C-alpha positions as a Markdown table, in Angstrom:
| # | Residue | x | y | z |
|---|---|---|---|---|
| 1 | Gln | 82.5 | 104.4 | 87.6 |
| 2 | Val | 85.4 | 103.7 | 89.8 |
| 3 | Gln | 85.8 | 106.0 | 92.8 |
| 4 | Leu | 87.5 | 105.6 | 95.6 |
| 5 | Val | 87.8 | 108.0 | 99.0 |
| 6 | Glu | 90.0 | 108.8 | 100.8 |
| 7 | Ser | 89.4 | 110.7 | 104.9 |
| 8 | Gly | 90.7 | 111.1 | 107.8 |
| 9 | Gly | 94.1 | 112.6 | 106.9 |
| 10 | Gly | 95.3 | 116.1 | 109.0 |
| 11 | Leu | 97.7 | 117.1 | 110.9 |
| 12 | Val | 99.3 | 115.2 | 114.2 |
| 13 | Gln | 102.3 | 115.6 | 116.5 |
| 14 | Ala | 105.1 | 112.5 | 116.3 |
| 15 | Gly | 103.9 | 110.4 | 118.6 |
| 16 | Gly | 100.0 | 110.5 | 117.7 |
| 17 | Ser | 98.0 | 108.8 | 115.9 |
| 18 | Leu | 95.4 | 108.6 | 112.7 |
| 19 | Arg | 92.8 | 106.1 | 110.8 |
| 20 | Leu | 92.5 | 107.0 | 107.3 |
| 21 | Ser | 89.5 | 105.2 | 105.8 |
| 22 | Cys | 88.5 | 104.5 | 102.3 |
| 23 | Ala | 85.2 | 104.0 | 100.5 |
| 24 | Ala | 84.7 | 102.4 | 97.3 |
| 25 | Ser | 82.2 | 102.6 | 95.2 |
| 26 | Gly | 81.5 | 100.7 | 91.2 |
| 27 | Leu | 83.3 | 97.5 | 91.9 |
| 28 | Ser | 83.1 | 94.2 | 93.2 |
| 29 | Phe | 85.0 | 95.6 | 96.6 |
| 30 | Ser | 85.4 | 92.5 | 97.2 |
| 31 | Ser | 87.2 | 90.2 | 95.4 |
| 32 | Phe | 89.6 | 94.1 | 94.8 |
| 33 | Ala | 92.7 | 93.6 | 97.1 |
| 34 | Met | 93.3 | 97.0 | 99.0 |
| 35 | Gly | 96.8 | 98.7 | 99.5 |
| 36 | Trp | 97.6 | 102.3 | 100.7 |
| 37 | Phe | 100.8 | 104.4 | 98.8 |
| 38 | Arg | 102.5 | 107.5 | 99.9 |
| 39 | Gln | 103.6 | 110.8 | 98.2 |
| 40 | Ala | 105.6 | 113.0 | 100.3 |
| 41 | Pro | 107.4 | 116.1 | 98.3 |
| 42 | Gly | 109.2 | 116.7 | 95.7 |
| 43 | Lys | 109.7 | 112.3 | 97.0 |
| 44 | Glu | 108.2 | 109.5 | 94.1 |
| 45 | Arg | 104.9 | 107.4 | 95.1 |
| 46 | Glu | 105.9 | 104.7 | 97.6 |
| 47 | Phe | 104.3 | 102.3 | 98.2 |
| 48 | Val | 102.5 | 101.4 | 101.8 |
| 49 | Val | 101.3 | 98.3 | 103.0 |
| 50 | Cys | 98.5 | 95.9 | 101.0 |
| 51 | Ile | 95.1 | 93.2 | 101.9 |
| 52 | Ser | 94.7 | 90.6 | 99.7 |
| 53 | Lys | 91.0 | 89.5 | 99.2 |
| 54 | Tyr | 91.4 | 86.8 | 101.6 |
| 55 | Glu | 92.4 | 89.5 | 103.8 |
| 56 | Glu | 96.3 | 88.7 | 104.1 |
| 57 | Thr | 98.8 | 91.7 | 104.6 |
| 58 | Tyr | 101.6 | 93.3 | 103.2 |
| 59 | Tyr | 103.9 | 96.2 | 104.6 |
| 60 | Ala | 106.4 | 98.4 | 103.7 |
| 61 | Asp | 109.4 | 98.1 | 106.3 |
| 62 | Ser | 110.1 | 102.3 | 106.9 |
| 63 | Val | 106.0 | 101.1 | 108.4 |
| 64 | Lys | 105.9 | 97.4 | 110.1 |
| 65 | Gly | 104.4 | 97.5 | 114.0 |
| 66 | Arg | 103.5 | 100.8 | 113.1 |
| 67 | Phe | 100.9 | 100.6 | 111.0 |
| 68 | Thr | 98.4 | 98.2 | 110.4 |
| 69 | Ile | 95.8 | 97.7 | 107.5 |
| 70 | Ser | 92.5 | 95.9 | 107.9 |
| 71 | Arg | 88.6 | 96.4 | 105.0 |
| 72 | Asp | 85.4 | 95.6 | 105.9 |
| 73 | Asn | 83.7 | 94.4 | 102.5 |
| 74 | Ala | 80.3 | 95.2 | 104.3 |
| 75 | Lys | 81.3 | 98.4 | 104.3 |
| 76 | Asn | 83.7 | 98.4 | 101.1 |
| 77 | Thr | 85.6 | 100.9 | 102.7 |
| 78 | Val | 89.4 | 99.5 | 103.9 |
| 79 | Tyr | 91.6 | 101.6 | 106.2 |
| 80 | Leu | 94.8 | 102.0 | 107.9 |
| 81 | Gln | 95.4 | 102.6 | 111.6 |
| 82 | Met | 98.8 | 105.1 | 111.6 |
| 83 | Asn | 100.6 | 104.8 | 115.4 |
| 84 | Ser | 103.3 | 106.2 | 116.5 |
| 85 | Leu | 103.5 | 108.5 | 113.5 |
| 86 | Lys | 106.8 | 110.8 | 113.1 |
| 87 | Pro | 107.9 | 113.2 | 110.9 |
| 88 | Glu | 109.2 | 111.3 | 107.4 |
| 89 | Asp | 105.7 | 110.5 | 107.2 |
| 90 | Thr | 104.0 | 113.2 | 106.4 |
| 91 | Ala | 102.7 | 112.7 | 102.8 |
| 92 | Val | 99.9 | 112.4 | 100.8 |
| 93 | Tyr | 98.1 | 108.8 | 101.1 |
| 94 | Val | 96.9 | 107.5 | 98.2 |
| 95 | Cys | 94.6 | 103.8 | 98.3 |
| 96 | Ala | 94.0 | 102.1 | 94.9 |
| 97 | Ala | 92.3 | 98.8 | 93.7 |
| 98 | Ser | 93.7 | 95.8 | 92.3 |
| 99 | Ser | 92.1 | 92.6 | 90.3 |
| 100 | Leu | 95.5 | 90.6 | 91.3 |
| 101 | Ala | 97.5 | 90.2 | 93.8 |
| 102 | Gly | 98.5 | 94.2 | 94.6 |
| 103 | Leu | 101.5 | 93.6 | 96.6 |
| 104 | Ala | 104.2 | 97.0 | 96.5 |
| 105 | Ser | 104.1 | 97.3 | 92.1 |
| 106 | Glu | 102.0 | 100.0 | 91.0 |
| 107 | Arg | 101.6 | 97.9 | 87.7 |
| 108 | Asn | 99.3 | 95.8 | 89.6 |
| 109 | Tyr | 96.5 | 98.5 | 90.9 |
| 110 | Asp | 94.0 | 99.1 | 88.2 |
| 111 | Tyr | 92.0 | 102.4 | 90.7 |
| 112 | Trp | 93.7 | 105.1 | 92.1 |
| 113 | Gly | 91.7 | 107.8 | 94.7 |
| 114 | Gln | 92.7 | 111.3 | 94.9 |
| 115 | Gly | 94.6 | 111.0 | 98.6 |
| 116 | Thr | 94.7 | 112.8 | 101.9 |
| 117 | Gln | 97.5 | 114.8 | 103.6 |
| 118 | Val | 99.5 | 113.3 | 106.3 |
| 119 | Thr | 101.2 | 115.6 | 108.4 |
| 120 | Val | 103.6 | 115.1 | 111.6 |
| 121 | Ser | 105.0 | 117.9 | 113.6 |
| 122 | Ser | 107.9 | 117.5 | 115.3 |
């Protein structure tokens, strides 16, 4: 059974930082692309960033230069370092695993976590 478990969310002031983690189990982690998506209240889920199994990365324009994704295949974990946070970054952040290239399309992802709340106060 595949499980993706996010952690690291919380409340932070604007300009602050958070580091999210997503621990995967039940899949061959190194063979999967991993992505982060987010959903703010009243809005559709949107793509944030992904990292391929070759560690190529692809960022949404809204987070480019502020967020950094990385992965540790030995720990079956993907990380999202979020710096210079803005109130508009407030959302539930969800990680996902893709047996394809991943990228921005939700249809490419096979497995999803439950999410972790990130709240940025102004």
